[in-house]
PDB file of C-alpha atoms in Angstrom:
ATOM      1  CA  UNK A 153     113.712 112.257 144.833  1.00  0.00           C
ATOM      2  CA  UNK A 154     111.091 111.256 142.491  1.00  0.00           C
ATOM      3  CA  UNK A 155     111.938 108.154 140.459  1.00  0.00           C
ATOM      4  CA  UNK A 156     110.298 107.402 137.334  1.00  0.00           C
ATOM      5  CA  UNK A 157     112.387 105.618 134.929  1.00  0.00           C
ATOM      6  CA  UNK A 158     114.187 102.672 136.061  1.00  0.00           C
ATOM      7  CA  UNK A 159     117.347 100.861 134.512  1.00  0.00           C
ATOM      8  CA  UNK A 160     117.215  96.968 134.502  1.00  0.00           C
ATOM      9  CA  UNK A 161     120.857  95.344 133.447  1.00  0.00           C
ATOM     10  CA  UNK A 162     120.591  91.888 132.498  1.00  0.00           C
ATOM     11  CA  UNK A 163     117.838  89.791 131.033  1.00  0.00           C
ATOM     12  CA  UNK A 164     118.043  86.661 132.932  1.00  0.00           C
ATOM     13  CA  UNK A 165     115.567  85.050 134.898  1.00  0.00           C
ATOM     14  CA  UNK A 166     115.910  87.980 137.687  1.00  0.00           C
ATOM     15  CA  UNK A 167     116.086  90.786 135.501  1.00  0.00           C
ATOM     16  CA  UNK A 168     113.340  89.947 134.029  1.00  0.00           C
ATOM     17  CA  UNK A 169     111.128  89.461 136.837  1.00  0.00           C
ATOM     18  CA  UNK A 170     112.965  92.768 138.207  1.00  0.00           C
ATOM     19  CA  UNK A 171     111.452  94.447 134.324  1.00  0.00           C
ATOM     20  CA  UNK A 172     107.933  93.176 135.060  1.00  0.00           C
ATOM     21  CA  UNK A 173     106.957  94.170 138.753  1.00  0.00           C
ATOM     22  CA  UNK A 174     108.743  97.092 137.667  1.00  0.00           C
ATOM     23  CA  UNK A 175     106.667  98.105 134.803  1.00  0.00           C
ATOM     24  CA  UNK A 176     103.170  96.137 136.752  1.00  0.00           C
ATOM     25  CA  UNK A 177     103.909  99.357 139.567  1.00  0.00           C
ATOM     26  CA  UNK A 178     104.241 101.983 137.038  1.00  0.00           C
ATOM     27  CA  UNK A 179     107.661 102.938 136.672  1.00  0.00           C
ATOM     28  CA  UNK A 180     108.823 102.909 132.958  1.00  0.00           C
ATOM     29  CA  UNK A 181     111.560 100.443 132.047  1.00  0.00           C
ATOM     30  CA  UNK A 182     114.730  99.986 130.180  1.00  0.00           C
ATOM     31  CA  UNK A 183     116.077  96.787 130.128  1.00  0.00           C
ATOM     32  CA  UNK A 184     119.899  95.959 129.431  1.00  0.00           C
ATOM     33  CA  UNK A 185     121.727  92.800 128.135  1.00  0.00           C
ATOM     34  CA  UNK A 186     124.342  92.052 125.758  1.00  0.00           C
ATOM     35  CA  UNK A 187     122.234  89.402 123.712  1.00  0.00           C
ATOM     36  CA  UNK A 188     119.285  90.438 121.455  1.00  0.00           C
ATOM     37  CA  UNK A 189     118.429  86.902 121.915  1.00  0.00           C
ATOM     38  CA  UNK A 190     118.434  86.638 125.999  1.00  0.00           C
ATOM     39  CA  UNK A 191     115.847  90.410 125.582  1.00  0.00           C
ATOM     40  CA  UNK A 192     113.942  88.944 123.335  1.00  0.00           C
ATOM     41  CA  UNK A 193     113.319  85.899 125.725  1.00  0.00           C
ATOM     42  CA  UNK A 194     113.064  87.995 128.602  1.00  0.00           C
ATOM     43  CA  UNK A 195     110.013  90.038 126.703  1.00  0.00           C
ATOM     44  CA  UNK A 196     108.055  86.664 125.630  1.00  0.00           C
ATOM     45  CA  UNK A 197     109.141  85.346 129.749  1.00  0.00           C
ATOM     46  CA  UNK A 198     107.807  88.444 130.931  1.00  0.00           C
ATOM     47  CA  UNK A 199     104.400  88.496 128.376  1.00  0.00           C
ATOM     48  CA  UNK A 200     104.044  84.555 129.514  1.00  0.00           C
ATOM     49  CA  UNK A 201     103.934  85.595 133.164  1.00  0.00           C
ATOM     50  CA  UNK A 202     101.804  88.577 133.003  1.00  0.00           C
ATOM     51  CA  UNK A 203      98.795  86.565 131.319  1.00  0.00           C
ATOM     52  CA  UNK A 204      99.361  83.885 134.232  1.00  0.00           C
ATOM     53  CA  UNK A 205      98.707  86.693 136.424  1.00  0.00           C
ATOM     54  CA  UNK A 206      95.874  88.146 134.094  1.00  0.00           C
ATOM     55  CA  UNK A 207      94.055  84.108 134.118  1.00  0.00           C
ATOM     56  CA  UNK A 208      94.083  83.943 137.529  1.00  0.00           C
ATOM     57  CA  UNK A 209      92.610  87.028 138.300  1.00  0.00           C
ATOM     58  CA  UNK A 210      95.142  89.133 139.586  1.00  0.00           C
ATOM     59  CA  UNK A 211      95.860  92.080 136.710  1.00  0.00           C
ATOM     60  CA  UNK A 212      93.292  93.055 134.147  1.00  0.00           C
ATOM     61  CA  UNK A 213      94.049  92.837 130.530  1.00  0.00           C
ATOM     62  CA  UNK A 214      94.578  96.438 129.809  1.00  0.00           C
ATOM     63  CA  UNK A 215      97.122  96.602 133.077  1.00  0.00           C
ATOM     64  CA  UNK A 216      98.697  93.572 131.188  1.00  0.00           C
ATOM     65  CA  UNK A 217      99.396  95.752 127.610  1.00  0.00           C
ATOM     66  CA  UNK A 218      99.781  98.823 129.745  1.00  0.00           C
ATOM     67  CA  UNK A 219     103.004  97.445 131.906  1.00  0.00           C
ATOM     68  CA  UNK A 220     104.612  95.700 128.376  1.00  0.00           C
ATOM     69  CA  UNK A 221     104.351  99.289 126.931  1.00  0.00           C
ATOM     70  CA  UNK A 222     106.324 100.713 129.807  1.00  0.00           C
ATOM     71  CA  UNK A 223     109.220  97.904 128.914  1.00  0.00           C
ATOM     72  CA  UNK A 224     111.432  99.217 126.565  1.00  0.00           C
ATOM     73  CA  UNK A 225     114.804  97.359 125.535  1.00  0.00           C
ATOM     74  CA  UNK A 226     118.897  98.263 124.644  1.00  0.00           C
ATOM     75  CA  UNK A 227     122.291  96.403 123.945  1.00  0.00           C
ATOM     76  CA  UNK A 228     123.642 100.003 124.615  1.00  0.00           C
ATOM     77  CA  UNK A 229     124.522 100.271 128.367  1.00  0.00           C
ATOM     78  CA  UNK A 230     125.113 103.576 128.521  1.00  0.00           C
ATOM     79  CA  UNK A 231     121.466 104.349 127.059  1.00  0.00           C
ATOM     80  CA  UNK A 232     120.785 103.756 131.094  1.00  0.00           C
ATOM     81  CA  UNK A 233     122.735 106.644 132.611  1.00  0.00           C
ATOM     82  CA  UNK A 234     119.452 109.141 131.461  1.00  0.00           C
ATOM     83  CA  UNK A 235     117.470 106.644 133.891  1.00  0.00           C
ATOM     84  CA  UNK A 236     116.890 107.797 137.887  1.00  0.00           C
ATOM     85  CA  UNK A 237     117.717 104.268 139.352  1.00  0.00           C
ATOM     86  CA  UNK A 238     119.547 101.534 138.052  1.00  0.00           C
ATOM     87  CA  UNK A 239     119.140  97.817 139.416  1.00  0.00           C
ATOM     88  CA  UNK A 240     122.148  95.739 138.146  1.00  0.00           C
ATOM     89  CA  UNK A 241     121.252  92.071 137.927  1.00  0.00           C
ATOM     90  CA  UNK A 242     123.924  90.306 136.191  1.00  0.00           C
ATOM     91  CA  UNK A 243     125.886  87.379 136.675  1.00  0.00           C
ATOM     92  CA  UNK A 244     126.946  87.174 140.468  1.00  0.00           C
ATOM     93  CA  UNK A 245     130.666  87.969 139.790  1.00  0.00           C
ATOM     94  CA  UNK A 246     132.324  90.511 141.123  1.00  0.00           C
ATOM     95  CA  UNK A 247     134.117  91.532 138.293  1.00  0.00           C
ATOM     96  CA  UNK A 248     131.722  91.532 135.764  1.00  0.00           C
ATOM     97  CA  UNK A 249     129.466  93.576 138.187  1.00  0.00           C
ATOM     98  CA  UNK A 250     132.632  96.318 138.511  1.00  0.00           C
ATOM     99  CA  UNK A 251     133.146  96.094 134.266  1.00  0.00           C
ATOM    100  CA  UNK A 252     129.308  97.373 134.369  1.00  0.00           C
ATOM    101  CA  UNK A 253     129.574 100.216 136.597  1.00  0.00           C
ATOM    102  CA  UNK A 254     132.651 101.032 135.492  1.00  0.00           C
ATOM    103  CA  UNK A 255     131.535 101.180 131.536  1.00  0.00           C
ATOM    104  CA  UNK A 256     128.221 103.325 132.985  1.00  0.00           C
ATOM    105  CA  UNK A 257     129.162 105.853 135.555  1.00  0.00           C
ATOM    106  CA  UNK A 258     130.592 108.145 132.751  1.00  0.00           C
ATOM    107  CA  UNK A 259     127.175 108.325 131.284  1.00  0.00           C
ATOM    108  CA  UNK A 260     124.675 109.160 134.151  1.00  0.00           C
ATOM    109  CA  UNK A 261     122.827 111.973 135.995  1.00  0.00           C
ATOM    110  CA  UNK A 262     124.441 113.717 138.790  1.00  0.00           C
ATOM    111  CA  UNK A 263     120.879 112.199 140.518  1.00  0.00           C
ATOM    112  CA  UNK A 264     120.761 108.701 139.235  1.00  0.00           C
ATOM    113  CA  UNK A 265     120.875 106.213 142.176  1.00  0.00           C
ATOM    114  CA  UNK A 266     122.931 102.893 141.504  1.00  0.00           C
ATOM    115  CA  UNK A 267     121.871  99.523 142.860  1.00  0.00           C
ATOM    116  CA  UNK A 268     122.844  95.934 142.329  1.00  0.00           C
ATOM    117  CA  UNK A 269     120.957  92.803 142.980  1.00  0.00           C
ATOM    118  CA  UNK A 270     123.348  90.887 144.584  1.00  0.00           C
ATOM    119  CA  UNK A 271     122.850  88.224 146.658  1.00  0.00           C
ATOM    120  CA  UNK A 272     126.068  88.384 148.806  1.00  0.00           C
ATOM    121  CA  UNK A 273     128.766  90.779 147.756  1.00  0.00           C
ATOM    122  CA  UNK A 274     130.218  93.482 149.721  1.00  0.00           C
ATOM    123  CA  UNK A 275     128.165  96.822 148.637  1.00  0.00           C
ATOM    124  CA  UNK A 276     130.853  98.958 150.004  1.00  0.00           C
ATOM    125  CA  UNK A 277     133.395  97.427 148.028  1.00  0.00           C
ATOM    126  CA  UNK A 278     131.243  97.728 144.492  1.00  0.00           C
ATOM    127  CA  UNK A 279     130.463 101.324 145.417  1.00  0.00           C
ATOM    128  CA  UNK A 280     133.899 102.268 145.893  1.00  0.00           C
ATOM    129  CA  UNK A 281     134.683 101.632 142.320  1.00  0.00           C
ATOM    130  CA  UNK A 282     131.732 104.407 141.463  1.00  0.00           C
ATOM    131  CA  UNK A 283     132.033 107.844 141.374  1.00  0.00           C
ATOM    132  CA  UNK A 284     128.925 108.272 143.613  1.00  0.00           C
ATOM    133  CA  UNK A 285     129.413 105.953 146.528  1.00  0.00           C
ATOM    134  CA  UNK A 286     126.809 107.661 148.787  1.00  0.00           C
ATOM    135  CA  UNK A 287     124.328 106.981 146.020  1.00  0.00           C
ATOM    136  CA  UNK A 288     124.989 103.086 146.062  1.00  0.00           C
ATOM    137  CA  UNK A 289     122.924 100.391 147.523  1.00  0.00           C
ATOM    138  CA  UNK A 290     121.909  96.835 147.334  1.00  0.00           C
ATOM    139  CA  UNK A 291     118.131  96.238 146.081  1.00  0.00           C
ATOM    140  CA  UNK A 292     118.011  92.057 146.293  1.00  0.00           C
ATOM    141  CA  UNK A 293     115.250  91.249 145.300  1.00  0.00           C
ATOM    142  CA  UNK A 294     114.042  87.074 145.598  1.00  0.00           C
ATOM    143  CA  UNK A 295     113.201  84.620 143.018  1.00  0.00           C
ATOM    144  CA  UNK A 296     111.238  84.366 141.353  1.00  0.00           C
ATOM    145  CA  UNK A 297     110.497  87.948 141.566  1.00  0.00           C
ATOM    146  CA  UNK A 298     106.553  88.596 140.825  1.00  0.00           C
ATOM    147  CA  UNK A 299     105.724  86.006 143.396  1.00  0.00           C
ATOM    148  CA  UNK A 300     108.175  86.492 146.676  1.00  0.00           C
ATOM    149  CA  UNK A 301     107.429  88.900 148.596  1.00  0.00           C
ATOM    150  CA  UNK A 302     110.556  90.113 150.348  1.00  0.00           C
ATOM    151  CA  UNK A 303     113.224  92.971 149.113  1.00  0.00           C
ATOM    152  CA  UNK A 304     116.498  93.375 150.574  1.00  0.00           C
ATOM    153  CA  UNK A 305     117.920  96.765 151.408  1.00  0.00           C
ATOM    154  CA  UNK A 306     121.367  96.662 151.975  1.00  0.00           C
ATOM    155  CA  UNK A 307     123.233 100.022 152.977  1.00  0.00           C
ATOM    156  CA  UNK A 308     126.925 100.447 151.825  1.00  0.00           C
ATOM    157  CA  UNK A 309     129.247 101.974 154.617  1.00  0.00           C
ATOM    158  CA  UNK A 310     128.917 105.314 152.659  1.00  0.00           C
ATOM    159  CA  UNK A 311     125.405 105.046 151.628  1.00  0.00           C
ATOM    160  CA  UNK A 312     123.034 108.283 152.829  1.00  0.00           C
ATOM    161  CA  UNK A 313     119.647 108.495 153.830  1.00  0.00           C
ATOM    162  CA  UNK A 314     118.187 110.251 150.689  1.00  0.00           C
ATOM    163  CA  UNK A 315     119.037 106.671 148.890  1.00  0.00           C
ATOM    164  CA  UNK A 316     117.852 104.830 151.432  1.00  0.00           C
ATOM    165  CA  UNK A 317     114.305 106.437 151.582  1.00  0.00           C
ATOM    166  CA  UNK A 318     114.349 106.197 147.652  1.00  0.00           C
ATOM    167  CA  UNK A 319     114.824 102.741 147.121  1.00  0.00           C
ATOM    168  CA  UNK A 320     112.204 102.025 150.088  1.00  0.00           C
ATOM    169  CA  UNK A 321     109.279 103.709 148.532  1.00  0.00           C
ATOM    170  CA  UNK A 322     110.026 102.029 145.195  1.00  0.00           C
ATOM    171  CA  UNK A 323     109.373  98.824 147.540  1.00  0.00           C
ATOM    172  CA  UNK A 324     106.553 100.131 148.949  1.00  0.00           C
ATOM    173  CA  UNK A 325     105.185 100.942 145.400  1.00  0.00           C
ATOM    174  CA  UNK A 326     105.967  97.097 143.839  1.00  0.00           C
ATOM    175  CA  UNK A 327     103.786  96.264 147.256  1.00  0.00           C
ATOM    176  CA  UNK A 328     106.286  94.436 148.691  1.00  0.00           C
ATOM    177  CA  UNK A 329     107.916  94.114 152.026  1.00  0.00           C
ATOM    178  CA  UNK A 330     112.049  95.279 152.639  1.00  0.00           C
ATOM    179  CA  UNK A 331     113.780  94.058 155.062  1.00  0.00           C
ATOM    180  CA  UNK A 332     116.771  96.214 156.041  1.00  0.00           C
ATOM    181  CA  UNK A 333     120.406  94.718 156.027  1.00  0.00           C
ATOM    182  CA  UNK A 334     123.651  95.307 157.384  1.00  0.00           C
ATOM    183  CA  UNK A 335     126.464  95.126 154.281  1.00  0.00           C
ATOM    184  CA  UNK A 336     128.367  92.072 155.606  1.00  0.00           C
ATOM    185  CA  UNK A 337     128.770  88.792 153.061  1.00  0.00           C
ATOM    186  CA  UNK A 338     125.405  87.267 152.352  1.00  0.00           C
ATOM    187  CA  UNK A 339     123.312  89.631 154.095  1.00  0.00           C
ATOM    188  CA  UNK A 340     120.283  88.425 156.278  1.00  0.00           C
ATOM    189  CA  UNK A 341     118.706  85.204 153.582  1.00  0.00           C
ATOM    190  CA  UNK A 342     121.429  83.978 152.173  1.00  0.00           C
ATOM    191  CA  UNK A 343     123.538  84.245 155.575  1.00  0.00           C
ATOM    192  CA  UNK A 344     120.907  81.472 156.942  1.00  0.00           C
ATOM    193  CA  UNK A 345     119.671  79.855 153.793  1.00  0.00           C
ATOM    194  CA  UNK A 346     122.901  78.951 152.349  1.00  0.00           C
ATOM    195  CA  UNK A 347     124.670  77.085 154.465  1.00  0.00           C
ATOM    196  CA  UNK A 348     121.205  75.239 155.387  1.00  0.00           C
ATOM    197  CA  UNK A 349     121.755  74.021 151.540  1.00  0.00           C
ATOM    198  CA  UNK A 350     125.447  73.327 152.462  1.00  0.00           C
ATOM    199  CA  UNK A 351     124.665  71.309 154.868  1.00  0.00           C
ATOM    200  CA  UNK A 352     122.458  69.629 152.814  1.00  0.00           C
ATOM    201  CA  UNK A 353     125.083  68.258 150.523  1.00  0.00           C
ATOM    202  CA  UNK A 354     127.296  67.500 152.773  1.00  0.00           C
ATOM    203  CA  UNK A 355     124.555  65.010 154.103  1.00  0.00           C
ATOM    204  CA  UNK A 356     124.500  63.245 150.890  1.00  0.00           C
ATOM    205  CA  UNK A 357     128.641  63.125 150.838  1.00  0.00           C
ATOM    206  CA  UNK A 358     128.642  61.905 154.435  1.00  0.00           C
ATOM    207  CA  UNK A 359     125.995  59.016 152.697  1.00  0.00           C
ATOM    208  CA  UNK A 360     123.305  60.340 155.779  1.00  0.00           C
ATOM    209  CA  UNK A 361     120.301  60.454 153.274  1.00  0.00           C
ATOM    210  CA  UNK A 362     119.817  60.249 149.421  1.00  0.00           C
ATOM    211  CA  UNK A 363     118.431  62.792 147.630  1.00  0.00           C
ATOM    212  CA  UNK A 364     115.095  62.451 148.074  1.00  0.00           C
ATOM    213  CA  UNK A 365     115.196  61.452 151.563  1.00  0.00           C
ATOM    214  CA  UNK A 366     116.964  64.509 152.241  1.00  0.00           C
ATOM    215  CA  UNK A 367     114.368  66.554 150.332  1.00  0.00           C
ATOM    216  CA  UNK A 368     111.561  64.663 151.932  1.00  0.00           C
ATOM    217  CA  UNK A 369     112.972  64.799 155.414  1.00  0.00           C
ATOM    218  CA  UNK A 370     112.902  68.509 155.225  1.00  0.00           C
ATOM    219  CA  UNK A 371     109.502  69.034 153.452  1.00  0.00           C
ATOM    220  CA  UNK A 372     107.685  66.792 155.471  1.00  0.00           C
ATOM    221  CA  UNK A 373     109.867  66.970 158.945  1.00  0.00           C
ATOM    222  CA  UNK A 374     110.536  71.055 159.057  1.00  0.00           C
ATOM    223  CA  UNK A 375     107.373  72.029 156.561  1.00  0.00           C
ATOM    224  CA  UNK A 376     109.242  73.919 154.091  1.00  0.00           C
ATOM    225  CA  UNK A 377     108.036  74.256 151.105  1.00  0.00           C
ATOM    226  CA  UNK A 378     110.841  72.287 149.064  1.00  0.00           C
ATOM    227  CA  UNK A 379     113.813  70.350 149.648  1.00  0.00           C
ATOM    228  CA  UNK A 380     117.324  72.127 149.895  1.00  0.00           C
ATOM    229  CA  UNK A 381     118.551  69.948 147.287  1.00  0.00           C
ATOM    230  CA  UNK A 382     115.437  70.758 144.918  1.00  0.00           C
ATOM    231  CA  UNK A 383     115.843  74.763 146.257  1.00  0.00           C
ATOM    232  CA  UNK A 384     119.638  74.873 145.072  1.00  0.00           C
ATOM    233  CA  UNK A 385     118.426  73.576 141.506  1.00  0.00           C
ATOM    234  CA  UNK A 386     116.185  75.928 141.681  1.00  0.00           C
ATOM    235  CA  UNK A 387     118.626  78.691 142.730  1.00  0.00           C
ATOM    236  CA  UNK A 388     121.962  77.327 140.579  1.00  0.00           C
ATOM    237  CA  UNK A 389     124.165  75.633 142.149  1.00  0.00           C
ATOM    238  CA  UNK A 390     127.466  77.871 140.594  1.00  0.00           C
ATOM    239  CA  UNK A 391     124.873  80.602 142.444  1.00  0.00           C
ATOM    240  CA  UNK A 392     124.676  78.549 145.637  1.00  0.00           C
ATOM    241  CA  UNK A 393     129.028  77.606 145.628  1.00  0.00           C
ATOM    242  CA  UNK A 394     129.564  81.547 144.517  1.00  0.00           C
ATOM    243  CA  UNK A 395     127.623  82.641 147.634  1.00  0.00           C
ATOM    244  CA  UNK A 396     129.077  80.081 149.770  1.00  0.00           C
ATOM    245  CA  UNK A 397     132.446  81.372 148.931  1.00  0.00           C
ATOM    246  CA  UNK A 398     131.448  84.486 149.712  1.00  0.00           C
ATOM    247  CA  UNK A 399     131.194  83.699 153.267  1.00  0.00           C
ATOM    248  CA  UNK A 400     133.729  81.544 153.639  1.00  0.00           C
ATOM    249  CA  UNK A 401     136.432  84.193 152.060  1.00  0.00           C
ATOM    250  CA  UNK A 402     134.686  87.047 153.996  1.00  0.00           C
ATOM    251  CA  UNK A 403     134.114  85.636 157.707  1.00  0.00           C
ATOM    252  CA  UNK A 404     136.907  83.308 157.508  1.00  0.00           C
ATOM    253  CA  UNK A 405     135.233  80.804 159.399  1.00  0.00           C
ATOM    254  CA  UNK A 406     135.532  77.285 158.711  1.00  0.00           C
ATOM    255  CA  UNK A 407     131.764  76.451 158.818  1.00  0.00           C
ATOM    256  CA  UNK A 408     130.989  78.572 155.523  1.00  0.00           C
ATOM    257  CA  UNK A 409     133.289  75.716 153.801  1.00  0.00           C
ATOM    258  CA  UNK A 410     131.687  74.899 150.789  1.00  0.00           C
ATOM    259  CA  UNK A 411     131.161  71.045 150.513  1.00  0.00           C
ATOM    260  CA  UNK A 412     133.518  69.526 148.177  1.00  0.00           C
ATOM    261  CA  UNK A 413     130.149  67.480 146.701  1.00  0.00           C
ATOM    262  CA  UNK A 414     128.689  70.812 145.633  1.00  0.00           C
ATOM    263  CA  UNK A 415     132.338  72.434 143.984  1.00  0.00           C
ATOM    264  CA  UNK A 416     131.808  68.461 142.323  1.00  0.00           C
ATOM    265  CA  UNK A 417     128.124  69.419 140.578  1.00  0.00           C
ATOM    266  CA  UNK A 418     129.491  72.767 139.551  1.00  0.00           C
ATOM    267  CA  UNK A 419     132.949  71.552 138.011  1.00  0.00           C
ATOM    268  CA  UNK A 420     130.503  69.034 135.760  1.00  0.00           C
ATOM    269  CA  UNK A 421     128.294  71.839 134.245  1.00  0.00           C
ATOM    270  CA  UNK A 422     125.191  70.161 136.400  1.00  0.00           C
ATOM    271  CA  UNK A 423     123.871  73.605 138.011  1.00  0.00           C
ATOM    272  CA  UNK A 424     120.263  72.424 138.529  1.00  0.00           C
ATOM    273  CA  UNK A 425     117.393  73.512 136.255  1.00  0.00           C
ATOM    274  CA  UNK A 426     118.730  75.688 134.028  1.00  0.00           C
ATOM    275  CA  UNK A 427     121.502  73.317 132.775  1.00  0.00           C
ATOM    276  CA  UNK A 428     119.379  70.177 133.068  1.00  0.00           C
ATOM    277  CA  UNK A 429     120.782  68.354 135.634  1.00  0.00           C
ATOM    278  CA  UNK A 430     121.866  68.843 139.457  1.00  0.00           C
ATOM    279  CA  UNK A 431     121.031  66.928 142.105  1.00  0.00           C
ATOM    280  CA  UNK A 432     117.826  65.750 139.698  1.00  0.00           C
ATOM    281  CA  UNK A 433     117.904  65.183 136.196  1.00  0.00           C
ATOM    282  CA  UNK A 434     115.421  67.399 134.520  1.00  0.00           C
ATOM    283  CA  UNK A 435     115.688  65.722 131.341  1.00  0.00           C
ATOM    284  CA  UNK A 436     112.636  63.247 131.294  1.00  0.00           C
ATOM    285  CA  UNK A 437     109.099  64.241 132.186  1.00  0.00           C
ATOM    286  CA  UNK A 438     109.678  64.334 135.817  1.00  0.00           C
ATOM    287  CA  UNK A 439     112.757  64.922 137.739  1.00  0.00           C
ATOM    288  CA  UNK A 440     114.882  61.988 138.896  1.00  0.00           C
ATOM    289  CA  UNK A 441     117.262  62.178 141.608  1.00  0.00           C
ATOM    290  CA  UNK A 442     121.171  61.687 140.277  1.00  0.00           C
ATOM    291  CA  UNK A 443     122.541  60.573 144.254  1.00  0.00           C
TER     292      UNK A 443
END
């Protein structure tokens, strides 16, 4: 099938990078959220990035005003069943994901494919509660969005062919790479990133490292780009504990066991960046480590 008009729900830092490579590849957009407020940042996020892009060279000025014209925005969900995909990115709970579907199935084409951009729940198990189950996959995409390169394409047990091939040449088009992914809990990143973060914390509750040796260790011993500690800021850390329970309720093995540290940080409200304060503290000019 030919898809055209794409479906964005939720405004948050994903959705919003979902909205803008999106709308950068062509496809018209209409992006969801409850809060005028959170579309209204999402529009001035998405305007901010596409003139970083535009300074450094990499979209011209009219491709800039072209893709915000193609960005149109609701607080009406159902306004999304007349799309022909829909990529939910909401909060990674399963039952606010079900509430959505559940609220927009009534509304959409017979053709319109559903997605969500989970990270690690079961695909089969949110398609089930749709009335189109074969037309159900998961589209994860990284963050942040304009900048990673990799997609994840996660088949459902009922999922058919026709969706598969659909949701691959939107990849294609956003000129990025999918990987392909068996639905079990985490899928392929967060199956081998996650408990690399785990095991991170429970290095600074065994008292191995501090922070920042931790960080540096890994930076400067392994070459990765940033720290685990500084990567589950990044992420959330009520992201990183939801995903870790994930696996630990869906493989049942005892090495998915989220370290009590990290259930700690998320009882406190200190979720990384976005709240301030993690396993840095945000709230100065540069970050300070809080272990």
């Amino acid at each position: 099938m030919d898809i055209q008009k794409i479906g964005v729900v939720g405004a948050g830092q994903m959705g919003n990078g979902i909205a803008h490579v999106l709308a950068v590849a062509g496809y018209d957009v209409l992006l969801n959220d409850l809060d005028a407020d959170a579309l209204e940042k999402a529009l001035a996020t998405i305007d901010k990035n596409l003139e970083r892009q535009v300074s450094r060279g990499k979209l011209a000025e009219a491709d800039k005003a072209a893709a915000l014209s193609r960005i149109t925005t609701t607080l009406d969900l159902p306004e999304l069943g007349q799309t022909d995909l829909v990529i939910e990115s909401a909060t990674e709970r399963e039952s606010v994901k079900q509430a959505i579907f559940e609220t927009l199935v009534p509304h959409l084409e017979p053709h319109t494919i559903l997605t969500s951009n989970t990270s690690s729940i079961s695909i089969t198990r949110l398609a089930s509660g749709t009335d189109r189950p074969e037309k159900f996959m998961g589209f994860h995409f990284m963050n942040p969005v304009p900048i990673m390169q990799l997609v994840e394409l996660i088949r459902g047990i009922a999922t058919d062919k026709e969706t598969y091939d659909a949701c691959l040449k939107v990849v294609e088009k956003l000129g990025k790479t999918a990987a392909s992914a068996e639905d079990f809990p985490a899928f392929i990143v967060n199956r081998i990133l996650m408990p690399m973060i785990n095991e991170a914390v429970y290095t600074l509750y065994e008292g191995v490292g501090n922070v920042n040796s931790i960080d540096q260790s890994m930076k400067l011993g392994a070459n990765h780009p940033m720290g685990p500690l500084e990567l589950a800021d990044f992420i959330g850390l009520d992201t990183c504990l939801a995903i870790m329970n994930v696996l630990h309720d869906g493989l049942a093995d005892t090495k998915y066991r989220p370290c009590p540290l990290l259930t700690k940080y998320v009882e406190a409200g200190w979720l990384g960046r976005k709240t301030g304060r993690g396993f840095y503290d945000y709230r100065g000019e540069t970050p300070v480590p809080t272990r």
